CSV table of C-alpha atoms in Angstrom, one decimal:
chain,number,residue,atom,x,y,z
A,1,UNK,CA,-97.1,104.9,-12.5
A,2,UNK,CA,-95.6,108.0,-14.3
A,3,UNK,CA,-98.6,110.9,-13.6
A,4,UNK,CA,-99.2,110.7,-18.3
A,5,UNK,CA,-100.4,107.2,-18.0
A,6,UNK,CA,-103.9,107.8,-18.1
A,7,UNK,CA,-104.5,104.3,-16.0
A,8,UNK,CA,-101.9,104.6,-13.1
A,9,UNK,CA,-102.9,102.7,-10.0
A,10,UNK,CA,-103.7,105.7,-7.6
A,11,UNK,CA,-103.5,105.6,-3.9
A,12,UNK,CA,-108.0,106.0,-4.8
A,13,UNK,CA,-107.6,103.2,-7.0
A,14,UNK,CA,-105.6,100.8,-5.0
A,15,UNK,CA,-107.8,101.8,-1.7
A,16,UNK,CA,-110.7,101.0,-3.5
A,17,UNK,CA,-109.5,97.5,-4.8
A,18,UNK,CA,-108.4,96.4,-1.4
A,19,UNK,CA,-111.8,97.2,0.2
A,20,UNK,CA,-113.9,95.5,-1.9
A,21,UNK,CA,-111.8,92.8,-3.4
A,22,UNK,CA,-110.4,88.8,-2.9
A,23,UNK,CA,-106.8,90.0,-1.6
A,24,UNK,CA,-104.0,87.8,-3.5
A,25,UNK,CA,-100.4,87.7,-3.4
A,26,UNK,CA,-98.0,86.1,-5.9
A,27,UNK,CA,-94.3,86.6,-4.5
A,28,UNK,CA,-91.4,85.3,-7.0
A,29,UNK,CA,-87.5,84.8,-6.0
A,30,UNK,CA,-86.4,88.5,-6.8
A,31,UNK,CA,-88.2,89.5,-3.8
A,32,UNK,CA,-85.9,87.9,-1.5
A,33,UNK,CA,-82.8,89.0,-3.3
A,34,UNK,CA,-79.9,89.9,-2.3
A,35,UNK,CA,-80.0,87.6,0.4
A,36,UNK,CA,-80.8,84.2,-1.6
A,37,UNK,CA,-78.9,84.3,-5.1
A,38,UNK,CA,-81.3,84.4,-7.9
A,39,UNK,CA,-81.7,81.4,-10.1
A,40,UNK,CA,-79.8,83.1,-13.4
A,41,UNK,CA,-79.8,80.1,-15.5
A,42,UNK,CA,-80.1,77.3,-13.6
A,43,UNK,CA,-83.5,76.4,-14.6
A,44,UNK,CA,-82.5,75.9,-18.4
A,45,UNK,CA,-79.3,74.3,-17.3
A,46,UNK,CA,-81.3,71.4,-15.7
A,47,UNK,CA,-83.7,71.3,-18.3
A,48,UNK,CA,-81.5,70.9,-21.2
A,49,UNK,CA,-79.1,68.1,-19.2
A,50,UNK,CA,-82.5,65.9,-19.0
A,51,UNK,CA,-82.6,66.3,-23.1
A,52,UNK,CA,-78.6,65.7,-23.4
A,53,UNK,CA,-77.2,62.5,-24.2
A,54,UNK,CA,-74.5,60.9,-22.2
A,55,UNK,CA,-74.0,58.0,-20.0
A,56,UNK,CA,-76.3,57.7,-17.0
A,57,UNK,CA,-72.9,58.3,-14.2
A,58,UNK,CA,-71.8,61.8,-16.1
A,59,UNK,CA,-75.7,63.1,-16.2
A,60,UNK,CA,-76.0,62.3,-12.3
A,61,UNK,CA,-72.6,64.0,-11.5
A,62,UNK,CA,-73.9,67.4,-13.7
A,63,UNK,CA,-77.1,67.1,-12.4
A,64,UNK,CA,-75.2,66.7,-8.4
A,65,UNK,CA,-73.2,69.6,-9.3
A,66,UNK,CA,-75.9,72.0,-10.6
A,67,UNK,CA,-78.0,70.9,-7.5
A,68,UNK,CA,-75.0,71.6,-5.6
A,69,UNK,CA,-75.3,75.1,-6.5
A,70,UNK,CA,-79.0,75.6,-5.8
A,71,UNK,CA,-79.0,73.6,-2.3
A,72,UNK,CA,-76.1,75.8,-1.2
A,73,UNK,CA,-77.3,79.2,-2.1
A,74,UNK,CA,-81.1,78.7,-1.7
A,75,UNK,CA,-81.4,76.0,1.1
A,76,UNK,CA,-78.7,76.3,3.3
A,77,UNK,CA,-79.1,80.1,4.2
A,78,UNK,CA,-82.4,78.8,5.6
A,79,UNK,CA,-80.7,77.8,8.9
A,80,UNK,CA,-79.7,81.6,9.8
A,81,UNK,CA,-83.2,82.8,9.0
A,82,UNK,CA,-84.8,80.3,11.5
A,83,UNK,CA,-81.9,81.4,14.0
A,84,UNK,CA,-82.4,85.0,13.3
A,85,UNK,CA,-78.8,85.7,12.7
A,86,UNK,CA,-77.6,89.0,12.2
A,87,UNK,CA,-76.8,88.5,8.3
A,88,UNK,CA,-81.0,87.9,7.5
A,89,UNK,CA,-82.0,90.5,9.5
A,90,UNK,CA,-82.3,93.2,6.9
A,91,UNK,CA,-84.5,90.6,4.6
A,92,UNK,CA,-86.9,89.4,7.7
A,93,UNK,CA,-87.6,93.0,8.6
A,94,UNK,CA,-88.7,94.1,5.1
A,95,UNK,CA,-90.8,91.1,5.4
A,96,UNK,CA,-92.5,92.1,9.0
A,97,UNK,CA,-92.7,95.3,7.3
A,98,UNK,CA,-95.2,93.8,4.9
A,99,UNK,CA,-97.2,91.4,7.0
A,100,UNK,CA,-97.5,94.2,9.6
A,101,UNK,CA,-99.2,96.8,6.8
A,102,UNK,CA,-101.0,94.2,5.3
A,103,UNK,CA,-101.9,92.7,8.8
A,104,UNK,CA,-103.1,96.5,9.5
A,105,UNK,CA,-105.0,96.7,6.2
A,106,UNK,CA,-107.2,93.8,6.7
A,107,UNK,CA,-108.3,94.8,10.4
A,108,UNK,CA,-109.9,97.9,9.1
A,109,UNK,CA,-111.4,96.5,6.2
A,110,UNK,CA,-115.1,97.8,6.8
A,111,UNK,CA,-116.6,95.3,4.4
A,112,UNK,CA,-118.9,92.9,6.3
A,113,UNK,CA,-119.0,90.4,2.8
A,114,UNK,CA,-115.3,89.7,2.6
A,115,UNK,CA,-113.6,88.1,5.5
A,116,UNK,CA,-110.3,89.4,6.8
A,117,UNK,CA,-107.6,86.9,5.0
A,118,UNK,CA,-105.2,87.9,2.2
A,119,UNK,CA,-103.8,84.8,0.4
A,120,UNK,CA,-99.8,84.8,0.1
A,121,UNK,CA,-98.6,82.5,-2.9
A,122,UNK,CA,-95.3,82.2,-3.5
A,123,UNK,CA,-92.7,79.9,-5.5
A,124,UNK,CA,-89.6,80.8,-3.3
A,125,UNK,CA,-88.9,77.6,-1.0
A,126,UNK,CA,-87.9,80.2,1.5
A,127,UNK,CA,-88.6,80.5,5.6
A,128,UNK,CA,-89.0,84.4,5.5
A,129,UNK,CA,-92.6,84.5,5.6
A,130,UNK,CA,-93.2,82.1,8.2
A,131,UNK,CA,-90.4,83.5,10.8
A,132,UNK,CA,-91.8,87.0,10.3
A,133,UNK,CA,-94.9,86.1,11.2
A,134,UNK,CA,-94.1,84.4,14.2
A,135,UNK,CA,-92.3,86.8,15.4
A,136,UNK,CA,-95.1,88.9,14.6
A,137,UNK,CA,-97.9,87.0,16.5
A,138,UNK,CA,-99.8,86.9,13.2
A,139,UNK,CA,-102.4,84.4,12.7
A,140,UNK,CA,-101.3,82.1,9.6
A,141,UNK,CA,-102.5,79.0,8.0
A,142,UNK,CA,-99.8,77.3,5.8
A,143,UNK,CA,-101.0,73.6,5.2
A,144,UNK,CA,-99.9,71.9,8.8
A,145,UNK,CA,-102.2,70.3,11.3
A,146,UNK,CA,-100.7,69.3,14.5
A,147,UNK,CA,-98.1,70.4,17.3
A,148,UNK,CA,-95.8,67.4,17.8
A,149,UNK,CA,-95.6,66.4,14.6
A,150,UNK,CA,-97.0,69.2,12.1
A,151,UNK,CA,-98.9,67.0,8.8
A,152,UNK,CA,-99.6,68.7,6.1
A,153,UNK,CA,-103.4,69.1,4.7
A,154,UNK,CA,-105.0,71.2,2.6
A,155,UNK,CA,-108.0,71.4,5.0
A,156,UNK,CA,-106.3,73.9,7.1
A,157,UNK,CA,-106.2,77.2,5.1
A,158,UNK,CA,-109.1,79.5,4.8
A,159,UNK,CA,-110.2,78.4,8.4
A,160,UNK,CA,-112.0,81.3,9.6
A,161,UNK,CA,-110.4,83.0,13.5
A,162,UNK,CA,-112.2,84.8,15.9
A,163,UNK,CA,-111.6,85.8,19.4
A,164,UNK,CA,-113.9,86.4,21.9
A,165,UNK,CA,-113.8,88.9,24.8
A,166,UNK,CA,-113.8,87.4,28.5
A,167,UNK,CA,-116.5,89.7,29.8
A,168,UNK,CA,-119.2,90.5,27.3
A,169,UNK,CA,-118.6,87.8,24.6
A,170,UNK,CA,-117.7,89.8,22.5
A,171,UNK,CA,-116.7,88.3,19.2
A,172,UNK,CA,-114.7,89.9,16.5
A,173,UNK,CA,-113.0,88.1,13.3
A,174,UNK,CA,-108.6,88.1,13.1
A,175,UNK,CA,-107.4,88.4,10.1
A,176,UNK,CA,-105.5,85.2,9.1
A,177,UNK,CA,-102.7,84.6,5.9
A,178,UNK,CA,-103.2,81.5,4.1
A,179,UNK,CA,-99.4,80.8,3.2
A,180,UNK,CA,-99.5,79.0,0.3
A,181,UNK,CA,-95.7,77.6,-0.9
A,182,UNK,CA,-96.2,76.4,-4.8
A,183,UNK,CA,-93.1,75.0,-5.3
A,184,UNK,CA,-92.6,73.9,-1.4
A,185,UNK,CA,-90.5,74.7,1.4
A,186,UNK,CA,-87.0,73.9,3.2
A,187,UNK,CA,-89.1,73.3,6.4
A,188,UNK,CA,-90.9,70.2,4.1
A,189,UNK,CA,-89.7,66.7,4.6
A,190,UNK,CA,-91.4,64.0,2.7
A,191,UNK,CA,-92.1,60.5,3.5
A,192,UNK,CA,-93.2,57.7,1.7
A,193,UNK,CA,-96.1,55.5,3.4
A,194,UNK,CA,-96.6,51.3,2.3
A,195,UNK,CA,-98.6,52.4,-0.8
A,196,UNK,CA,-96.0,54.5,-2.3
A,197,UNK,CA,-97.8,57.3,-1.5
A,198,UNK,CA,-95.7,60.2,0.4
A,199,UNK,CA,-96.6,62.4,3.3
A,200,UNK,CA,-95.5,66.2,4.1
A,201,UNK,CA,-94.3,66.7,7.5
A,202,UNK,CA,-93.1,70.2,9.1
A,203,UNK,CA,-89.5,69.7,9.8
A,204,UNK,CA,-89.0,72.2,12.7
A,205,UNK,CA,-85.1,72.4,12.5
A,206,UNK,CA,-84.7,71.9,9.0
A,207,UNK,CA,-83.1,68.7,10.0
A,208,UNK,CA,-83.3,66.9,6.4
A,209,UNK,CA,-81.2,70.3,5.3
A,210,UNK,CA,-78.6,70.1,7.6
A,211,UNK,CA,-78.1,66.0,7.0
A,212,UNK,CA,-77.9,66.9,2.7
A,213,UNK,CA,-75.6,69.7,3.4
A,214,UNK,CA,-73.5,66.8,5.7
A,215,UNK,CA,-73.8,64.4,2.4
A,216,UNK,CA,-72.9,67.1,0.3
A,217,UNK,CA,-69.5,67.9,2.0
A,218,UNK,CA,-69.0,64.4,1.8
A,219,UNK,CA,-69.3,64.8,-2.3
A,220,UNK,CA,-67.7,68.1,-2.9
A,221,UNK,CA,-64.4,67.1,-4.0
A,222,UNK,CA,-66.0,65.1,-6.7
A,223,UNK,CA,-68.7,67.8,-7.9
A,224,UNK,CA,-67.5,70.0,-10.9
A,225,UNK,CA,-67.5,73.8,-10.5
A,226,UNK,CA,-70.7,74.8,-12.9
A,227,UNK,CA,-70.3,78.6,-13.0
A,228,UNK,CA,-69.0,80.3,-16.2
A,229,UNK,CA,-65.8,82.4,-15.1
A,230,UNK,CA,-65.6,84.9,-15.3
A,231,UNK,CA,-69.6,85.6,-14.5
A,232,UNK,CA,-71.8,88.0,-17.2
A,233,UNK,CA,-72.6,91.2,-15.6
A,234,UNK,CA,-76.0,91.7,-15.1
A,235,UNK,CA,-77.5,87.8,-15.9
A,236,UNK,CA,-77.3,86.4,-12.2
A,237,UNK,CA,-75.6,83.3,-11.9
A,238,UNK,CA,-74.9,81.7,-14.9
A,239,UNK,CA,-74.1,78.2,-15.6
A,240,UNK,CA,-72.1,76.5,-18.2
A,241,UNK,CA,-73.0,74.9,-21.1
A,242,UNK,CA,-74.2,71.4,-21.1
A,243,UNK,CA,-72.2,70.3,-23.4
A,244,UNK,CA,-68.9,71.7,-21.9
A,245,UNK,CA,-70.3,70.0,-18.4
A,246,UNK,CA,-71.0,66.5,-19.7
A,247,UNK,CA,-67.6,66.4,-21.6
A,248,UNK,CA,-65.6,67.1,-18.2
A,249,UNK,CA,-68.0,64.7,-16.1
A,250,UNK,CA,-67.1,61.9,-19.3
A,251,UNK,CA,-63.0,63.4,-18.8
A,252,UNK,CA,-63.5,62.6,-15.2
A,253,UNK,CA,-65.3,59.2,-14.9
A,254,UNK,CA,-62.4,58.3,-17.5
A,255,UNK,CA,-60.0,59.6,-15.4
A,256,UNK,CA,-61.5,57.8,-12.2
A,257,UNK,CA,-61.4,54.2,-14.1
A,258,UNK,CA,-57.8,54.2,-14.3
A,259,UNK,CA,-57.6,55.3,-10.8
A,260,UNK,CA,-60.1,52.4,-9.9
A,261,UNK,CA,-62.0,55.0,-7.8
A,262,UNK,CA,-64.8,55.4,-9.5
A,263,UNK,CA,-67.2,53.5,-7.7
A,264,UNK,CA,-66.4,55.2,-4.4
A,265,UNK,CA,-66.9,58.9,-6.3
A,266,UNK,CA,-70.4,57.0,-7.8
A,267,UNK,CA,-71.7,56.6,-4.0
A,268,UNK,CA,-70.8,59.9,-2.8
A,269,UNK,CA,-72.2,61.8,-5.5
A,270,UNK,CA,-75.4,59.3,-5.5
A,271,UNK,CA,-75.7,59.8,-1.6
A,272,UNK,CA,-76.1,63.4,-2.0
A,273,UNK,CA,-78.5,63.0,-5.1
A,274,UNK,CA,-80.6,60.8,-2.9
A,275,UNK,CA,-80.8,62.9,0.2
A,276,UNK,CA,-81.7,66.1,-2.2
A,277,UNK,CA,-84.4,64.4,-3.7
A,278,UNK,CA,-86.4,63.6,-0.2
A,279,UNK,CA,-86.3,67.7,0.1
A,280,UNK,CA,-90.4,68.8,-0.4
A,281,UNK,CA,-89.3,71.3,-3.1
A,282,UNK,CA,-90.4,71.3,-7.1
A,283,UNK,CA,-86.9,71.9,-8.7
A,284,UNK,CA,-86.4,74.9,-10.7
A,285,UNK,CA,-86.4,73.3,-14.1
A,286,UNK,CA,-88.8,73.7,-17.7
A,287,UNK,CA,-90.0,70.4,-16.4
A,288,UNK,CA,-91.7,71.2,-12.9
A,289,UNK,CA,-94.9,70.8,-14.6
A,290,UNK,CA,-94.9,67.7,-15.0
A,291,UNK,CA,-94.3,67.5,-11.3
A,292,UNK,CA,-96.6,69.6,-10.1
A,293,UNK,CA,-99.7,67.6,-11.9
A,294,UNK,CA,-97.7,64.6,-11.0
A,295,UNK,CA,-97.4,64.8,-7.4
A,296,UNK,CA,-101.0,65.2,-5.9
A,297,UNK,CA,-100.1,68.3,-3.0
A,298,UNK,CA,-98.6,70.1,-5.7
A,299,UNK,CA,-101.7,70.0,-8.1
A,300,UNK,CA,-103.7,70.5,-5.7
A,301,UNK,CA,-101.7,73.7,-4.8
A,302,UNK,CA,-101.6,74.8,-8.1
A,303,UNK,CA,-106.0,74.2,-8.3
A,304,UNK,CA,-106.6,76.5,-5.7
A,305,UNK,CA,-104.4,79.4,-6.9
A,306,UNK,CA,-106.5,78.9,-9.9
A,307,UNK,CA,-109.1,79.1,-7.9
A,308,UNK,CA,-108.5,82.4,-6.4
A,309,UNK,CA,-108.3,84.0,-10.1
A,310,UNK,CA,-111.8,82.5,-10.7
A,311,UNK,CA,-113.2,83.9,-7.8
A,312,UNK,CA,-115.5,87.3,-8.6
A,313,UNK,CA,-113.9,90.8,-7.6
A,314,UNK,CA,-110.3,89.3,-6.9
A,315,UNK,CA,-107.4,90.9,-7.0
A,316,UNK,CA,-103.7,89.2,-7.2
A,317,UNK,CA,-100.6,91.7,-6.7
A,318,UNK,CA,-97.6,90.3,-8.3
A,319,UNK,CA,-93.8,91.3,-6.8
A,320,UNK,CA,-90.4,90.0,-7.2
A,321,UNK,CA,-92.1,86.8,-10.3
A,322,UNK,CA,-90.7,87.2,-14.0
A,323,UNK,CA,-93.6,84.9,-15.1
A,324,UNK,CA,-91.1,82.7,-16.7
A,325,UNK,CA,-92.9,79.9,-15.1
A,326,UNK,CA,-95.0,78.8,-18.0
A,327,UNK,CA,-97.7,77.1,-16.0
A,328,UNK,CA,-98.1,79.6,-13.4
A,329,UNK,CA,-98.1,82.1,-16.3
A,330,UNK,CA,-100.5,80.1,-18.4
A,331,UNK,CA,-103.3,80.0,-15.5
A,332,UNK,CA,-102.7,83.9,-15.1
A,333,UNK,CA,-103.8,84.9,-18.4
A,334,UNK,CA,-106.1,82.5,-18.9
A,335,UNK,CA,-107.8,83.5,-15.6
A,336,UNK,CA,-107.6,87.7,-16.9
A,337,UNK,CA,-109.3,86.6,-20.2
A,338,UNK,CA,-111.7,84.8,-18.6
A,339,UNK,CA,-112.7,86.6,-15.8
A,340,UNK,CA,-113.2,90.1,-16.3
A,341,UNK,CA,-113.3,91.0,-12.2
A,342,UNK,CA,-110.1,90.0,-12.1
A,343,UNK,CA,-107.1,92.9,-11.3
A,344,UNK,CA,-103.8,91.5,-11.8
A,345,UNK,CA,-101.7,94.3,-11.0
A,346,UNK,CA,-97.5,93.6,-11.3
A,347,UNK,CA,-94.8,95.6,-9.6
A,348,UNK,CA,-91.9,96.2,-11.7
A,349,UNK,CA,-88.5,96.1,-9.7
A,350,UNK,CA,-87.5,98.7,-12.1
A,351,UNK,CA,-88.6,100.9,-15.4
A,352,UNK,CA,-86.2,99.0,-17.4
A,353,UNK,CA,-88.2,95.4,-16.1
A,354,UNK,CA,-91.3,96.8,-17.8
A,355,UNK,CA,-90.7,95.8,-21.2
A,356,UNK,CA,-89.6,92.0,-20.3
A,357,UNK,CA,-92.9,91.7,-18.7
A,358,UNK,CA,-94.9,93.4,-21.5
A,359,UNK,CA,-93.3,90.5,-23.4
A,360,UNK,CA,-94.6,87.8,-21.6
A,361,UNK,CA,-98.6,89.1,-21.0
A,362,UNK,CA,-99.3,90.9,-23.9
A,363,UNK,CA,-101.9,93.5,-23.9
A,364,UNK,CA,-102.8,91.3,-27.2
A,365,UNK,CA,-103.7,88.2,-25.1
A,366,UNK,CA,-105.8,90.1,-22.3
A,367,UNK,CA,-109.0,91.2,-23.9
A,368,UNK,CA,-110.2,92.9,-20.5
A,369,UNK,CA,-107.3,95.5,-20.0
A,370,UNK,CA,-107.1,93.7,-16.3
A,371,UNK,CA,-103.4,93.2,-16.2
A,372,UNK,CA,-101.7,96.6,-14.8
A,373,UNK,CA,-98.0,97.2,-14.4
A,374,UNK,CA,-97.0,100.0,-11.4
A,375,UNK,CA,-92.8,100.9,-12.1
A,376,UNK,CA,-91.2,103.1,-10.2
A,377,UNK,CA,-91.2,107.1,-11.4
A,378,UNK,CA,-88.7,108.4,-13.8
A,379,UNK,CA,-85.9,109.6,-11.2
A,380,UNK,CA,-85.3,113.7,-11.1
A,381,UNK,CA,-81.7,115.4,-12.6
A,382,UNK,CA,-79.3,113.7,-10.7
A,383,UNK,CA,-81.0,111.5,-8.9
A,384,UNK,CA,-80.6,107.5,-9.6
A,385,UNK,CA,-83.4,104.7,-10.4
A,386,UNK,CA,-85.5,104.3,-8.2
A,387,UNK,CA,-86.5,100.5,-7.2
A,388,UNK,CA,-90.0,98.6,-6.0
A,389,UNK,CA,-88.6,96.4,-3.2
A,390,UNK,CA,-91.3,94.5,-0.6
């Protein structure tokens, strides 16, 4: 902070909360930007078709299209991280960047109460943290059990690591990330057992993504184009109205009657839709709520974040989240008011980004004064912004 706010986070300040305090992470979708598009709209897009009216055929082939969008531009570039091509290498390093220091951090921690783990929630559905760390040789925990075929269960994290020296026995903790993925993961493939019931398995190759983006080629030439043109500057992606896409998708189903191929541009879009749904993600709609309570790994993902908050002297540093996300907000302010050794501390991407975020935790609503905002310092004459990346 600016040096006139009397309650900037010092370098004193910030060394003295990572000493002594539960070390927590909440990392949105703007910190993997540029490489993954942001979501723009697309949230309220999917939200308001699922309130529209229409016949069940034009919803599924809005719903394809928009999903379309979010598979391609937030899924598929997956496949280059896991192959470390040249085009993610800029994002994976800022990423090693901060596992390293944090990695750093936690070995000379010289409190003998606290163990040496940080916990790393996130909503992004992204494989940057885990391919950093592996190319790191970092000690992670994020859900899995199992070499051949990785299971997830919630047993794993918080699993204590210690190595022991081959001559005196000399033991000495690791520090370990618990890798905790909210909304789920690209490398997540789901499978339904007899009961109905569905298990998480680790899918090494991202194998389901590359089979949806094969059904989705297969359906592209029936999908309608979702983006406004020409784009808003400054709004990320936006997507058209729901009205305006319904009334195409009704134009075109009418279209496809007279044709008689409407049943063949039914299974192609309904292929794709079907594939996409077996991904392990929550998708970014208003109503992912209602499926994280719904689906038990979620909840239970979403409980022990909550968890965290509770916890005394806990920390939870917040980069590259808007706190749009009403539940994830919710639990956040609910957590400062009620826990008083609670630091929330939120790293602006920019000065201009305070304000938006003042909005949505108001100093109203935290009785404690534990939610902090750090934004960058006003740039000298002639000098440009300044911004917080990772």
């Amino acid at each position: 902070m600016s040096e006139p706010h009397a309650n900037r986070l010092t370098p004193e300040r910030l060394r003295t909360i990572v000493e002594s305090a539960h070390l927590n992470f909440l990392i949105g979708a703007g910190t993997s930007v540029p490489y993954f598009a942001p979501l723009g709209n697309i949230e309220q897009a999917l939200t308001d078709l699922a309130d529209a009216s229409g016949s069940d055929g034009a919803k599924l082939l809005v719903r394809a299209s928009i999903q379309a969008y979010f598979f391609e531009n937030v899924l598929v570039p997956n496949t280059k991280v896991i192959e470390r091509e040249a085009s993610a290498e800029s994002v994976l390093r800022s990423y090693a960047t901060f596992v390293r220091t944090l990695n750093r951090i936690l070995l000379r921690r010289h409190s003998t109460l606290l163990s040496k783990q940080a916990n790393i929630f996130t909503t992004n559905v992204d494989m940057l943290f885990e391919v950093a760390m592996e190319e790191l040789g970092i000690d992670f925990s994020d859900g899995f059990s199992g070499k051949i075929r990785p299971k997830f269960d919630l047993g794993d994290f918080n699993t204590l690591r210690f190595r022991m020296g081959s001559r005196y026995e000399h033991r000495f903790e690791v520090p370990v990330f618990n890798l905790i993925k909210i909304h789920g993961s690209a490398s997540w493939r789901q499978q339904e057992r007899a009961n109905r019931k569905s298990d998480i398995y680790f899918d090494h190759g991202l194998t389901l993504v590359w089979e949806v983006a094969g059904q989705l080629d297969a359906a592209r030439q029936h999908l309608l184009p979702v983006l406004v043109d020409p784009q808003p500057q400054g709004q990320g992606p936006t997507i058209r109205s729901t009205t305006d896409l319904l009334t195409e998708a009704e134009r075109r189903f009418e279209d496809l009657k007279v044709l008689g191929t409407q049943e063949s541009t039914s299974a192609a879009v309904e292929a794709f839709s079907d594939g996409y749904g077996k991904l392990g993600i929550v998708n970014p709609d208003k109503r992912k709520f209602a499926t994280t309570v719904l689906n038990e790994t979620y909840y239970e993902l979403i409980r022990r974040f909550s968890n965290e908050m509770e916890k005394e002297n806990s920390v939870l540093f917040v980069h590259g989240f808007s706190f749009r996300d009403e539940h994830l907000r919710d639990l956040v302010l609910r957590a400062a008011r009620t826990n008083p050794t609670l630091q929330v501390v939120v790293f602006c991407y920019s000065r201009g980004g305070l304000k938006d975020y003042e909005v949505l935790l108001p100093d109203t609503e935290v009785k404690n004064g534990n939610i902090q905002f750090v934004i960058p310092d006003e740039p000298g004459e002639g000098l440009v912004e300044r911004k917080i990346n990772l």
